[in-house]
Short mmCIF file of C-alpha atoms in Angstrom, two decimals:
data_model
loop_
_atom_site.label_atom_id
_atom_site.label_comp_id
_atom_site.label_asym_id
_atom_site.label_seq_id
_atom_site.Cartn_x
_atom_site.Cartn_y
_atom_site.Cartn_z
CA MET A 1 -41.41 -22.90 -56.82
CA ASP A 2 -43.24 -25.60 -57.80
CA ALA A 3 -45.30 -25.69 -61.02
CA LYS A 4 -49.06 -26.16 -60.18
CA ILE A 5 -50.69 -29.23 -60.96
CA PRO A 6 -54.56 -29.62 -61.09
CA PHE A 7 -56.22 -31.21 -57.60
CA LYS A 8 -59.25 -33.57 -58.15
CA GLU A 9 -60.83 -32.53 -54.73
CA GLU A 10 -63.11 -36.08 -55.32
CA PRO A 11 -61.01 -39.06 -56.95
CA ASN A 12 -63.59 -40.95 -58.78
CA GLN A 13 -61.14 -44.38 -59.22
CA VAL A 14 -60.71 -45.15 -55.91
CA HIS A 15 -63.04 -44.71 -52.42
CA VAL A 16 -61.15 -43.48 -49.79
CA GLU A 17 -63.40 -42.61 -46.36
CA ASP A 18 -61.23 -40.20 -44.68
CA PRO A 19 -57.36 -39.82 -45.57
CA LEU A 20 -56.71 -38.41 -42.64
CA TYR A 21 -58.40 -40.90 -39.85
CA GLU A 22 -55.85 -44.17 -40.81
CA SER A 23 -53.11 -43.23 -43.34
CA SER A 24 -52.13 -46.79 -43.28
CA SER A 25 -55.50 -48.23 -43.68
CA GLU A 26 -56.82 -46.22 -46.24
CA LEU A 27 -53.78 -46.43 -48.65
CA GLU A 28 -54.17 -50.27 -48.40
CA GLN A 29 -57.19 -49.73 -50.35
CA LEU A 30 -55.32 -48.08 -53.01
CA THR A 31 -53.60 -51.16 -55.43
CA TYR A 32 -51.48 -50.50 -58.73
CA GLY A 33 -51.33 -53.72 -60.44
CA GLY A 34 -52.56 -56.40 -57.66
CA LYS A 35 -50.17 -57.77 -55.13
CA GLY A 36 -46.87 -60.24 -55.15
CA ILE A 37 -45.37 -60.94 -58.52
CA LYS A 38 -48.19 -59.56 -60.23
CA GLY A 39 -47.58 -56.15 -58.63
CA VAL A 40 -43.77 -55.95 -59.06
CA LEU A 41 -44.09 -56.73 -62.93
CA ALA A 42 -46.16 -54.28 -62.96
CA SER A 43 -44.46 -51.28 -61.22
CA PRO A 44 -40.85 -51.93 -62.55
CA TYR A 45 -39.58 -48.76 -61.74
CA VAL A 46 -40.59 -49.10 -57.70
CA ALA A 47 -39.14 -52.54 -57.86
CA SER A 48 -35.99 -51.55 -59.63
CA ALA A 49 -35.34 -48.76 -56.90
CA ALA A 50 -36.33 -51.17 -54.36
CA VAL A 51 -33.91 -53.90 -55.42
CA LEU A 52 -31.36 -51.15 -55.67
CA ALA A 53 -32.17 -50.24 -52.56
CA SER A 54 -31.94 -53.61 -50.59
CA LEU A 55 -28.56 -53.95 -51.84
CA GLY A 56 -27.71 -51.66 -48.96
CA GLY A 57 -28.21 -54.93 -47.07
CA PHE A 58 -26.70 -56.73 -49.24
CA SER A 59 -23.65 -55.02 -48.39
CA PHE A 60 -24.30 -54.93 -44.61
CA GLY A 61 -24.43 -59.08 -45.21
CA TYR A 62 -21.66 -59.24 -46.68
CA ASP A 63 -19.23 -57.39 -44.35
CA GLN A 64 -21.05 -59.48 -41.65
CA GLY A 65 -20.15 -62.85 -43.47
CA VAL A 66 -17.00 -62.04 -44.51
CA ILE A 67 -15.17 -62.02 -41.33
CA SER A 68 -16.32 -65.53 -40.51
CA ILE A 69 -13.39 -67.24 -42.35
CA ILE A 70 -11.02 -64.49 -42.49
CA LEU A 71 -10.56 -64.71 -38.92
CA VAL A 72 -9.50 -68.51 -39.15
CA MET A 73 -7.17 -67.73 -42.21
CA ASP A 74 -3.53 -68.29 -41.40
CA GLN A 75 -2.55 -65.76 -43.88
CA PHE A 76 -4.74 -63.20 -42.02
CA ARG A 77 -3.20 -63.84 -38.60
CA ALA A 78 0.28 -63.94 -40.02
CA THR A 79 -0.39 -60.46 -41.33
CA PHE A 80 -2.04 -59.61 -38.14
CA PRO A 81 -0.53 -61.28 -35.23
CA GLU A 82 -2.82 -59.91 -32.57
CA ILE A 83 -5.66 -62.16 -34.05
CA ASP A 84 -3.34 -64.85 -33.92
CA PRO A 85 -4.16 -67.60 -30.80
CA GLY A 86 -1.12 -67.84 -29.94
CA HIS A 87 -1.32 -64.04 -28.82
CA SER A 88 -1.60 -63.12 -25.12
CA SER A 89 -4.51 -61.02 -25.78
CA TYR A 90 -6.05 -62.85 -28.77
CA GLY A 91 -9.48 -63.18 -27.20
CA PHE A 92 -10.19 -59.48 -26.64
CA ASN A 93 -8.42 -58.53 -30.22
CA THR A 94 -10.63 -60.73 -31.98
CA GLY A 95 -14.23 -59.56 -30.71
CA PHE A 96 -12.36 -55.56 -30.58
CA MET A 97 -11.73 -55.98 -33.94
CA THR A 98 -15.28 -57.88 -35.27
CA GLY A 99 -17.17 -55.67 -33.15
CA MET A 100 -15.87 -52.15 -33.69
CA LEU A 101 -18.09 -52.25 -37.27
CA GLU A 102 -21.04 -52.87 -34.72
CA LEU A 103 -20.01 -49.85 -33.01
CA GLY A 104 -19.71 -47.91 -35.94
CA ALA A 105 -23.34 -48.64 -36.96
CA PHE A 106 -24.40 -47.39 -33.77
CA LEU A 107 -23.18 -43.99 -34.10
CA GLY A 108 -24.12 -44.09 -37.89
CA CYS A 109 -27.93 -44.91 -37.21
CA LEU A 110 -28.08 -42.51 -34.18
CA PHE A 111 -27.64 -39.87 -36.86
CA PHE A 112 -28.92 -41.22 -40.00
CA PRO A 113 -32.55 -39.72 -39.44
CA TYR A 114 -31.60 -35.95 -39.00
CA VAL A 115 -29.19 -36.26 -42.55
CA ALA A 116 -32.33 -38.34 -44.39
CA ASP A 117 -34.61 -35.50 -43.30
CA LYS A 118 -32.40 -32.87 -43.96
CA ILE A 119 -30.68 -33.70 -47.56
CA SER A 120 -33.00 -36.54 -48.53
CA ARG A 121 -33.47 -40.10 -48.47
CA LYS A 122 -31.63 -41.06 -51.61
CA TYR A 123 -28.50 -38.57 -50.51
CA ALA A 124 -28.45 -40.18 -47.12
CA ILE A 125 -27.93 -43.61 -48.92
CA THR A 126 -25.49 -42.16 -51.09
CA MET A 127 -23.30 -40.54 -48.41
CA ALA A 128 -23.92 -44.14 -46.45
CA THR A 129 -22.06 -45.78 -49.44
CA ALA A 130 -19.00 -43.21 -49.32
CA PHE A 131 -18.51 -44.00 -45.43
CA PHE A 132 -18.98 -47.92 -46.16
CA THR A 133 -16.97 -47.52 -49.44
CA VAL A 134 -13.96 -45.64 -47.58
CA GLY A 135 -14.04 -48.16 -44.90
CA ALA A 136 -13.78 -51.06 -47.17
CA VAL A 137 -10.87 -49.50 -48.92
CA ILE A 138 -9.22 -48.63 -45.73
CA GLN A 139 -9.46 -52.62 -44.46
CA THR A 140 -8.41 -53.82 -47.85
CA ALA A 141 -5.04 -51.76 -47.81
CA SER A 142 -4.20 -51.99 -44.20
CA HIS A 143 -1.04 -53.79 -42.93
CA ASN A 144 -1.58 -53.29 -38.79
CA TYR A 145 -4.18 -53.80 -36.65
CA GLY A 146 -4.90 -50.38 -35.62
CA THR A 147 -5.54 -49.90 -39.41
CA LEU A 148 -7.49 -52.52 -39.51
CA VAL A 149 -9.54 -51.63 -36.50
CA ALA A 150 -10.31 -47.91 -38.16
CA GLY A 151 -11.58 -49.52 -41.56
CA ARG A 152 -14.15 -51.37 -39.57
CA THR A 153 -15.34 -48.75 -37.55
CA ILE A 154 -15.60 -46.09 -40.40
CA GLY A 155 -17.22 -49.16 -42.81
CA GLY A 156 -19.74 -49.61 -39.67
CA ILE A 157 -20.98 -45.84 -40.01
CA GLY A 158 -21.93 -46.50 -43.33
CA VAL A 159 -23.47 -50.10 -42.73
CA GLY A 160 -25.64 -48.67 -39.99
CA GLN A 161 -27.04 -46.01 -42.09
CA LEU A 162 -27.76 -48.62 -44.84
CA ALA A 163 -29.70 -50.63 -42.78
CA MET A 164 -31.51 -48.17 -41.75
CA GLY A 165 -31.58 -45.95 -45.26
CA ALA A 166 -32.63 -48.92 -47.21
CA PRO A 167 -35.97 -49.85 -46.01
CA LEU A 168 -36.85 -46.25 -45.19
CA TYR A 169 -36.31 -45.45 -48.96
CA ILE A 170 -38.38 -48.44 -49.71
CA SER A 171 -41.32 -48.10 -47.58
CA GLU A 172 -41.80 -44.55 -49.01
CA VAL A 173 -41.75 -45.36 -52.63
CA ALA A 174 -43.45 -48.61 -52.68
CA PRO A 175 -47.08 -48.92 -53.69
CA PRO A 176 -49.08 -50.03 -50.50
CA ASN A 177 -50.25 -53.11 -51.78
CA MET A 178 -46.35 -53.99 -52.60
CA ARG A 179 -44.75 -52.18 -49.37
CA GLY A 180 -44.99 -55.43 -47.06
CA SER A 181 -43.30 -57.75 -50.34
CA LEU A 182 -40.47 -55.21 -50.71
CA LEU A 183 -39.55 -54.63 -47.38
CA VAL A 184 -38.86 -58.43 -47.52
CA LEU A 185 -36.18 -57.82 -49.46
CA GLU A 186 -34.08 -55.89 -47.17
CA GLN A 187 -34.02 -59.19 -44.69
CA PHE A 188 -33.38 -61.61 -47.26
CA SER A 189 -30.58 -59.63 -49.16
CA ILE A 190 -28.80 -59.43 -45.51
CA VAL A 191 -28.90 -62.89 -45.14
CA PHE A 192 -28.01 -63.63 -48.58
CA GLY A 193 -24.96 -60.88 -48.75
CA ALA A 194 -23.35 -63.15 -45.76
CA ILE A 195 -24.02 -66.59 -47.63
CA VAL A 196 -22.15 -64.86 -50.70
CA ALA A 197 -19.74 -63.18 -48.41
CA TYR A 198 -18.74 -66.54 -46.79
CA TRP A 199 -18.55 -69.32 -49.92
CA VAL A 200 -16.72 -66.36 -51.63
CA THR A 201 -14.22 -66.01 -48.99
CA TYR A 202 -14.25 -69.63 -48.43
CA GLY A 203 -13.05 -69.94 -52.47
CA THR A 204 -9.84 -67.44 -51.55
CA ARG A 205 -8.89 -69.15 -48.76
CA SER A 206 -6.71 -71.70 -50.52
CA LEU A 207 -4.76 -68.86 -52.40
CA ALA A 208 -1.65 -67.77 -51.61
CA GLY A 209 -0.02 -64.60 -49.40
CA ASP A 210 -2.59 -61.69 -48.58
CA ILE A 211 -4.52 -61.87 -51.57
CA ALA A 212 -6.66 -64.41 -49.98
CA PHE A 213 -8.35 -61.73 -47.68
CA ARG A 214 -7.78 -58.83 -49.33
CA LEU A 215 -9.90 -59.41 -52.15
CA PRO A 216 -13.00 -60.69 -50.02
CA PHE A 217 -12.22 -57.16 -48.28
CA GLY A 218 -12.47 -54.95 -51.42
CA LEU A 219 -15.36 -56.76 -53.60
CA GLN A 220 -17.95 -55.69 -50.71
CA MET A 221 -17.30 -52.17 -52.40
CA ILE A 222 -18.83 -53.22 -55.70
CA PRO A 223 -22.43 -53.79 -54.67
CA ALA A 224 -22.10 -50.40 -52.21
CA LEU A 225 -21.18 -48.44 -55.43
CA ILE A 226 -23.65 -49.64 -56.98
CA VAL A 227 -25.81 -48.52 -54.25
CA GLY A 228 -24.47 -45.28 -54.08
CA LEU A 229 -24.57 -44.16 -57.71
CA GLY A 230 -27.54 -46.09 -58.96
CA ILE A 231 -30.06 -44.40 -56.39
CA LEU A 232 -29.17 -40.68 -57.98
CA ALA A 233 -31.20 -42.05 -60.85
CA PHE A 234 -34.20 -42.69 -59.27
CA PRO A 235 -36.87 -40.09 -58.06
CA PHE A 236 -36.77 -38.36 -54.46
CA SER A 237 -38.87 -39.64 -51.71
CA PRO A 238 -42.49 -38.67 -52.24
CA ARG A 239 -43.36 -38.37 -48.53
CA TRP A 240 -39.67 -36.57 -48.34
CA LEU A 241 -40.68 -34.18 -50.59
CA ALA A 242 -44.00 -33.68 -48.60
CA MET A 243 -42.04 -32.96 -45.48
CA ARG A 244 -40.01 -29.84 -47.09
CA GLY A 245 -43.30 -28.69 -48.51
CA ARG A 246 -42.59 -29.24 -51.91
CA ASN A 247 -45.98 -30.85 -52.31
CA GLN A 248 -46.58 -30.50 -56.24
CA ASP A 249 -43.25 -32.33 -56.81
CA CYS A 250 -44.37 -34.83 -54.26
CA LEU A 251 -47.27 -35.10 -56.81
CA GLN A 252 -44.70 -35.51 -59.78
CA SER A 253 -42.88 -38.06 -58.12
CA LEU A 254 -45.58 -40.34 -57.40
CA THR A 255 -46.96 -40.36 -61.07
CA LYS A 256 -43.21 -41.28 -62.27
CA LEU A 257 -43.13 -44.09 -59.83
CA ARG A 258 -46.73 -45.55 -60.23
CA ARG A 259 -46.82 -44.76 -63.87
CA VAL A 260 -50.18 -43.65 -64.00
CA PRO A 261 -51.54 -40.27 -65.18
CA LEU A 262 -51.83 -36.62 -62.73
CA ASP A 263 -55.50 -36.95 -62.81
CA ASP A 264 -55.69 -40.47 -61.81
CA GLY A 265 -58.04 -41.40 -58.82
CA ARG A 266 -55.44 -43.47 -56.84
CA ILE A 267 -52.65 -41.11 -57.33
CA GLN A 268 -54.82 -38.20 -55.84
CA ALA A 269 -56.08 -40.23 -52.84
CA GLU A 270 -52.29 -41.24 -52.04
CA TRP A 271 -50.91 -37.87 -52.60
CA ARG A 272 -53.54 -36.14 -50.57
CA SER A 273 -52.75 -38.77 -47.64
CA ILE A 274 -49.35 -38.14 -48.04
CA VAL A 275 -49.23 -34.29 -47.44
CA CYS A 276 -51.88 -34.91 -44.80
CA GLU A 277 -50.10 -37.36 -42.59
CA VAL A 278 -47.16 -35.06 -42.67
CA LYS A 279 -48.99 -31.96 -41.50
CA PHE A 280 -50.40 -34.11 -38.84
CA GLU A 281 -47.28 -35.15 -37.66
CA GLN A 282 -45.89 -31.48 -38.09
CA ALA A 283 -48.84 -30.17 -36.06
CA VAL A 284 -48.43 -33.18 -33.09
CA LEU A 285 -44.92 -31.82 -32.76
CA GLU A 286 -46.11 -28.28 -32.49
CA LYS A 287 -48.47 -29.18 -29.90
CA GLN A 288 -45.99 -31.17 -28.13
CA HIS A 289 -42.96 -29.10 -28.26
CA PRO A 290 -43.98 -25.30 -29.14
CA GLY A 291 -41.38 -23.06 -30.68
CA ARG A 292 -38.60 -25.82 -31.06
CA LYS A 293 -36.90 -26.73 -34.18
CA GLY A 294 -33.77 -28.34 -35.48
CA VAL A 295 -31.48 -30.10 -33.01
CA ALA A 296 -33.44 -28.98 -30.31
CA LEU A 297 -36.32 -30.50 -31.55
CA GLU A 298 -34.71 -33.83 -32.38
CA ALA A 299 -33.50 -34.20 -28.84
CA LEU A 300 -36.80 -33.91 -27.53
CA GLN A 301 -38.16 -35.92 -29.56
CA TRP A 302 -35.71 -38.68 -28.69
CA VAL A 303 -36.82 -37.89 -24.76
CA ASP A 304 -40.27 -38.34 -25.69
CA LEU A 305 -39.68 -42.41 -25.91
CA PHE A 306 -39.02 -42.54 -22.35
CA LYS A 307 -42.23 -40.32 -20.83
CA PRO A 308 -44.73 -42.53 -19.49
CA LYS A 309 -47.23 -42.25 -22.43
CA MET A 310 -44.64 -44.19 -24.32
CA ILE A 311 -42.52 -45.81 -22.45
CA ARG A 312 -44.11 -49.29 -22.94
CA ARG A 313 -44.33 -49.12 -26.34
CA THR A 314 -40.35 -48.01 -26.27
CA ALA A 315 -39.59 -51.13 -23.91
CA ILE A 316 -41.12 -53.42 -26.01
CA ALA A 317 -39.25 -52.22 -29.17
CA LEU A 318 -35.88 -52.21 -27.21
CA ALA A 319 -36.22 -55.14 -25.84
CA VAL A 320 -37.18 -57.11 -28.96
CA SER A 321 -33.91 -55.66 -30.58
CA PHE A 322 -31.79 -56.33 -27.59
CA PHE A 323 -33.12 -60.14 -27.07
CA GLN A 324 -32.62 -60.80 -30.97
CA GLN A 325 -28.81 -60.05 -30.54
CA PHE A 326 -28.29 -61.72 -26.72
CA SER A 327 -29.86 -65.16 -27.82
CA GLY A 328 -26.44 -65.23 -29.62
CA ILE A 329 -27.25 -65.28 -33.28
CA ASN A 330 -24.27 -63.26 -34.22
CA ALA A 331 -22.28 -65.26 -32.29
CA PHE A 332 -22.66 -68.21 -34.80
CA VAL A 333 -22.69 -65.46 -37.65
CA TYR A 334 -19.06 -64.02 -36.54
CA TYR A 335 -17.39 -67.12 -35.10
CA ALA A 336 -19.00 -70.46 -36.43
CA PRO A 337 -16.05 -72.02 -37.41
CA THR A 338 -14.73 -71.41 -34.10
CA PHE A 339 -17.82 -73.05 -32.55
CA PHE A 340 -17.57 -75.87 -34.92
CA ARG A 341 -14.01 -76.59 -34.28
CA ALA A 342 -14.89 -76.59 -30.35
CA LEU A 343 -17.45 -79.53 -31.31
CA GLY A 344 -14.62 -81.65 -32.54
CA GLN A 345 -14.90 -81.49 -36.46
CA ASP A 346 -11.64 -80.78 -38.32
CA ASN A 347 -10.72 -77.25 -40.09
CA GLU A 348 -12.43 -78.19 -43.28
CA MET A 349 -15.64 -79.50 -42.04
CA SER A 350 -15.78 -76.34 -39.87
CA LEU A 351 -15.78 -74.14 -42.69
CA ILE A 352 -18.33 -76.21 -44.82
CA LEU A 353 -20.72 -76.64 -41.33
CA ALA A 354 -20.52 -72.76 -40.76
CA GLY A 355 -21.20 -71.95 -44.33
CA MET A 356 -24.63 -73.46 -43.69
CA VAL A 357 -25.53 -71.47 -40.67
CA ASN A 358 -27.19 -68.30 -42.71
CA ILE A 359 -28.50 -70.86 -45.59
CA ILE A 360 -30.58 -71.74 -42.57
CA GLN A 361 -31.76 -68.41 -41.83
CA LEU A 362 -32.97 -67.66 -45.36
CA ILE A 363 -34.93 -71.03 -45.36
CA GLY A 364 -36.58 -70.11 -41.60
CA VAL A 365 -37.38 -66.44 -42.79
CA ILE A 366 -39.45 -67.49 -45.95
CA PRO A 367 -42.68 -69.06 -43.77
CA VAL A 368 -42.48 -66.58 -41.42
CA PHE A 369 -43.58 -63.77 -43.81
CA MET A 370 -45.99 -65.60 -45.21
CA PHE A 371 -47.74 -66.73 -41.82
CA LEU A 372 -46.65 -63.63 -39.51
CA ASP A 373 -50.15 -61.94 -39.04
CA LYS A 374 -51.54 -65.39 -38.94
CA ILE A 375 -49.70 -66.54 -36.01
CA GLY A 376 -49.05 -63.09 -34.38
CA ARG A 377 -46.37 -61.13 -32.53
CA ARG A 378 -46.73 -62.02 -28.87
CA ARG A 379 -47.29 -65.97 -29.49
CA LEU A 380 -44.36 -65.91 -31.66
CA ALA A 381 -42.01 -64.18 -29.23
CA ILE A 382 -42.68 -66.17 -26.31
CA PHE A 383 -42.83 -69.78 -28.26
CA GLY A 384 -39.57 -68.39 -30.05
CA GLY A 385 -37.79 -67.59 -26.69
CA ILE A 386 -38.68 -70.85 -25.62
CA ALA A 387 -37.45 -72.60 -28.57
CA MET A 388 -34.31 -71.08 -28.96
CA ALA A 389 -33.44 -72.00 -25.28
CA ILE A 390 -33.85 -75.43 -25.42
CA PRO A 391 -31.22 -76.19 -27.33
CA HIS A 392 -28.87 -73.89 -25.81
CA LEU A 393 -29.46 -75.09 -22.28
CA ILE A 394 -28.91 -78.99 -23.92
CA MET A 395 -25.55 -77.81 -25.73
CA SER A 396 -24.24 -76.51 -22.44
CA GLY A 397 -24.89 -79.73 -21.06
CA ILE A 398 -23.28 -81.99 -23.75
CA VAL A 399 -20.14 -79.71 -24.05
CA SER A 400 -19.73 -79.66 -20.10
CA LYS A 401 -19.82 -83.74 -20.34
CA TYR A 402 -17.79 -84.34 -23.74
CA ASP A 403 -15.74 -81.22 -24.14
CA GLY A 404 -11.83 -82.39 -24.86
CA ASN A 405 -13.28 -85.77 -25.80
CA TRP A 406 -15.15 -85.50 -28.97
CA THR A 407 -12.70 -87.84 -30.57
CA SER A 408 -14.24 -91.01 -28.64
CA ASN A 409 -17.71 -89.37 -28.66
CA SER A 410 -18.06 -88.13 -32.55
CA ASN A 411 -21.97 -88.80 -32.55
CA MET A 412 -22.26 -86.44 -29.78
CA GLY A 413 -20.47 -83.76 -31.69
CA TRP A 414 -22.34 -83.91 -34.35
CA PHE A 415 -25.27 -83.66 -32.12
CA GLY A 416 -24.23 -80.23 -31.09
CA VAL A 417 -24.31 -79.48 -34.87
CA ALA A 418 -27.85 -80.16 -35.23
CA LEU A 419 -28.62 -78.17 -32.01
CA ILE A 420 -26.76 -75.35 -33.55
CA TYR A 421 -28.68 -75.43 -36.77
CA ILE A 422 -32.03 -76.08 -34.51
CA TYR A 423 -31.41 -72.84 -32.57
CA VAL A 424 -30.24 -70.64 -35.88
CA LEU A 425 -33.92 -72.22 -37.78
CA PHE A 426 -35.90 -71.09 -34.87
CA PHE A 427 -34.11 -67.48 -34.31
CA ALA A 428 -35.15 -67.14 -38.28
CA MET A 429 -38.59 -68.04 -37.68
CA SER A 430 -39.44 -65.68 -34.52
CA TYR A 431 -36.84 -62.88 -33.38
CA GLY A 432 -35.23 -62.71 -36.66
CA PRO A 433 -37.98 -60.78 -38.58
CA LEU A 434 -39.65 -59.72 -34.82
CA GLY A 435 -36.78 -57.32 -34.04
CA TRP A 436 -37.54 -55.35 -37.23
CA THR A 437 -41.40 -55.78 -37.18
CA LEU A 438 -42.23 -55.00 -33.97
CA PRO A 439 -40.43 -51.61 -33.71
CA ALA A 440 -42.09 -50.37 -36.73
CA GLU A 441 -46.02 -51.49 -35.09
CA VAL A 442 -45.80 -50.34 -31.63
CA PHE A 443 -44.90 -46.59 -32.24
CA PRO A 444 -47.55 -43.52 -33.35
CA SER A 445 -46.41 -42.32 -36.87
CA TYR A 446 -45.50 -38.81 -35.35
CA ASN A 447 -42.39 -40.72 -33.27
CA ARG A 448 -42.01 -43.82 -35.12
CA ALA A 449 -38.83 -42.85 -37.19
CA LYS A 450 -37.00 -41.96 -33.58
CA GLY A 451 -38.73 -44.83 -31.93
CA VAL A 452 -37.56 -47.38 -34.62
CA GLY A 453 -34.05 -45.15 -34.84
CA CYS A 454 -33.54 -45.84 -31.04
CA ALA A 455 -34.23 -49.76 -31.25
CA VAL A 456 -32.04 -49.98 -34.40
CA ALA A 457 -29.02 -48.12 -31.75
CA VAL A 458 -29.71 -51.08 -29.34
CA ASN A 459 -29.70 -53.66 -31.84
CA TRP A 460 -26.08 -52.57 -33.02
CA LEU A 461 -24.74 -51.90 -29.59
CA ALA A 462 -25.81 -55.40 -28.28
CA ASN A 463 -24.62 -56.38 -31.58
CA PHE A 464 -21.18 -54.99 -30.36
CA VAL A 465 -20.98 -56.17 -26.90
CA ILE A 466 -21.36 -59.89 -28.56
CA GLY A 467 -19.00 -59.30 -31.33
CA VAL A 468 -16.39 -58.48 -28.62
CA ILE A 469 -17.33 -60.74 -25.76
CA VAL A 470 -17.98 -64.43 -27.63
CA PRO A 471 -14.02 -64.90 -28.05
CA GLU A 472 -13.19 -64.61 -24.59
CA MET A 473 -16.20 -66.36 -23.64
CA LEU A 474 -15.48 -69.37 -25.40
CA ILE A 475 -11.84 -69.46 -23.94
CA GLN A 476 -12.89 -68.76 -20.15
CA LEU A 477 -16.59 -70.06 -19.95
CA GLY A 478 -16.52 -72.79 -22.55
CA TRP A 479 -19.85 -74.51 -22.39
CA GLY A 480 -20.88 -71.86 -20.43
CA THR A 481 -21.21 -69.67 -23.05
CA TYR A 482 -24.35 -71.58 -24.29
CA LEU A 483 -25.75 -71.36 -20.86
CA PHE A 484 -25.49 -67.83 -20.86
CA PHE A 485 -27.28 -67.32 -24.18
CA GLY A 486 -30.07 -69.84 -23.38
CA CYS A 487 -30.77 -67.74 -20.05
CA PHE A 488 -31.26 -64.86 -22.60
CA CYS A 489 -33.67 -66.60 -24.73
CA ILE A 490 -35.87 -67.52 -21.41
CA ALA A 491 -35.56 -64.01 -20.28
CA ALA A 492 -37.03 -62.99 -23.82
CA ALA A 493 -39.97 -65.37 -23.71
CA THR A 494 -40.98 -64.09 -20.08
CA PHE A 495 -40.67 -60.57 -21.22
CA ALA A 496 -42.94 -61.22 -23.80
CA TYR A 497 -45.81 -62.99 -21.99
CA PHE A 498 -45.63 -60.22 -19.21
CA VAL A 499 -44.98 -57.11 -21.22
CA ILE A 500 -45.52 -57.59 -25.01
CA LEU A 501 -49.00 -56.78 -26.56
CA GLU A 502 -50.55 -58.52 -29.32
CA THR A 503 -50.01 -55.70 -32.82
CA ALA A 504 -51.03 -58.21 -35.55
CA ARG A 505 -54.23 -57.30 -37.85
CA LYS A 506 -54.73 -54.14 -35.86
CA SER A 507 -54.88 -50.26 -37.19
CA LEU A 508 -52.91 -48.01 -35.97
CA GLU A 509 -55.42 -46.34 -33.62
CA GLU A 510 -56.27 -49.66 -32.35
CA ILE A 511 -52.58 -50.40 -31.25
CA THR A 512 -52.72 -46.72 -29.55
CA GLU A 513 -55.84 -47.56 -27.95
CA MET A 514 -54.53 -50.47 -26.41
CA PHE A 515 -51.30 -48.66 -25.30
CA GLU A 516 -52.89 -46.00 -23.79
CA GLY A 517 -56.52 -46.83 -22.74
CA GLU A 518 -57.67 -43.80 -24.07
CA SER A 519 -60.09 -42.10 -26.25
CA LEU A 520 -58.51 -40.65 -29.69
CA SER A 521 -61.23 -38.19 -30.31
CA ALA A 522 -58.97 -35.33 -29.93
CA GLU A 523 -56.26 -36.72 -32.49
CA THR A 524 -59.34 -37.46 -34.63
CA GLU A 525 -60.78 -33.93 -34.44
CA LEU A 526 -57.16 -32.42 -35.07
CA ARG A 527 -56.63 -34.80 -38.07
CA ARG A 528 -60.35 -33.36 -39.66
CA GLN A 529 -59.08 -30.00 -39.24
CA ILE A 530 -55.75 -30.73 -41.48
CA ARG A 531 -57.80 -32.46 -43.68
CA THR A 532 -60.02 -29.30 -44.47
CA GLY A 533 -56.99 -27.26 -44.91
CA VAL A 534 -54.88 -29.48 -47.04
CA GLN A 535 -58.20 -29.71 -49.28
CA THR A 536 -57.94 -26.11 -49.67
CA GLU A 537 -54.03 -25.90 -50.21
CA LEU A 538 -53.91 -28.69 -52.59
CA ALA A 539 -57.00 -27.56 -54.88
CA GLU A 540 -55.39 -24.14 -55.28
CA GLY A 541 -52.52 -25.84 -56.59
CA ALA A 542 -50.07 -24.59 -52.88
#
């Protein structure tokens, strides 16, 4: 049983109007040491936990980035002749091998929410790194195409779990005033991991023998093992403890993370808010699906996403995730050297230019996280789609005209390089962050985990399709590949104009009213009833 810890009914260091009406808004009033770098320095425990968890994103980015140069290594093609351009099924084999990681990630993210709820966030992250490490070992040691594909699939299961688990853990251990800043670590670490992987592989490509590609494959195990073992030294998520009914342990975890005493008013208010929100979600689920538990309840929650009340929210989340991939970003991440060679660049220059793709992404992400709330989601989705479509459509025109004649038209080849970079920059400034931001905002709290999980699953499935089809598209369609992605960018802008609603600077209740167009009096009353019960329960040290 939990040890009993005093509960202070009225926190005297912070004003919270109603810890049940809108947990996200009221928690924003609670600060521990200020915002930005000041807040990070004041909460080194939380910052360390977030950095450690974000290494999961680094592993994901590394695994994506490492394949780009390896695919064009002579040593790799000699070991796996199915990947050699001279093979009759080169296009399919290359795409299938690349894409199986994403298919594994799709499978991994589907069952991660259930595992994370059952065994805790941090143990689920450790399990994810185990899958990742086993996959990395198989990839590193493989000597035939089938084993290589199996390794990427198993590793992909870990990647999919890490991509969900790291931000989930970060969001639940971070102080409210630091949550947004720490979640940015996930996006930065993914891109940074891809950059590191690319240039490590660039450095090993000249080594003799298969060490040239086995070394980069093997190095990805290091950050994954650091995450899997290091996360065990950190506290359980306070929210997960509350979900398991361990309310006093939840308070102990909060005090350890926040580094303040038990009777601090901020801790008391945050603790009460977490317990209240968890009980509210449980009450809503019981009202919607009375008597259902376990796997049956899990399945029904997924079905709820596609009911009339939720369908517009779900459509927005899934469409943004789909368009994020079908705008073409990972076509360039996975196959950048191939694209640049097709524009007339020599082998060495193609590798250097490809290494800049993720650096451009990193540059583009910075201003968006500073001004996303000012610009707004809907406006960014509309103009981002148009801005990404323009370089794609221009590229389709110049490639159709100059393909096969780049030697005498080198300036147009360089113009094509610039257009790819322009597309990548606009992606990083729009659908890159929107693909993670909108799904987390549009769903109500009681179904947010399933909604985000569904969106991430679509992202991975679309990612898998892109990984498989692009090599064959370049062979069969040529300039049509750019037209294909350009049309999807236009579709993204059109969808955003007609379907996406603006969620920036709105509370969760305002977003609910905006989507549902109805009064929230019943929900508010339920929250108040739960608050009364929680006040009594926590006061007794239950």
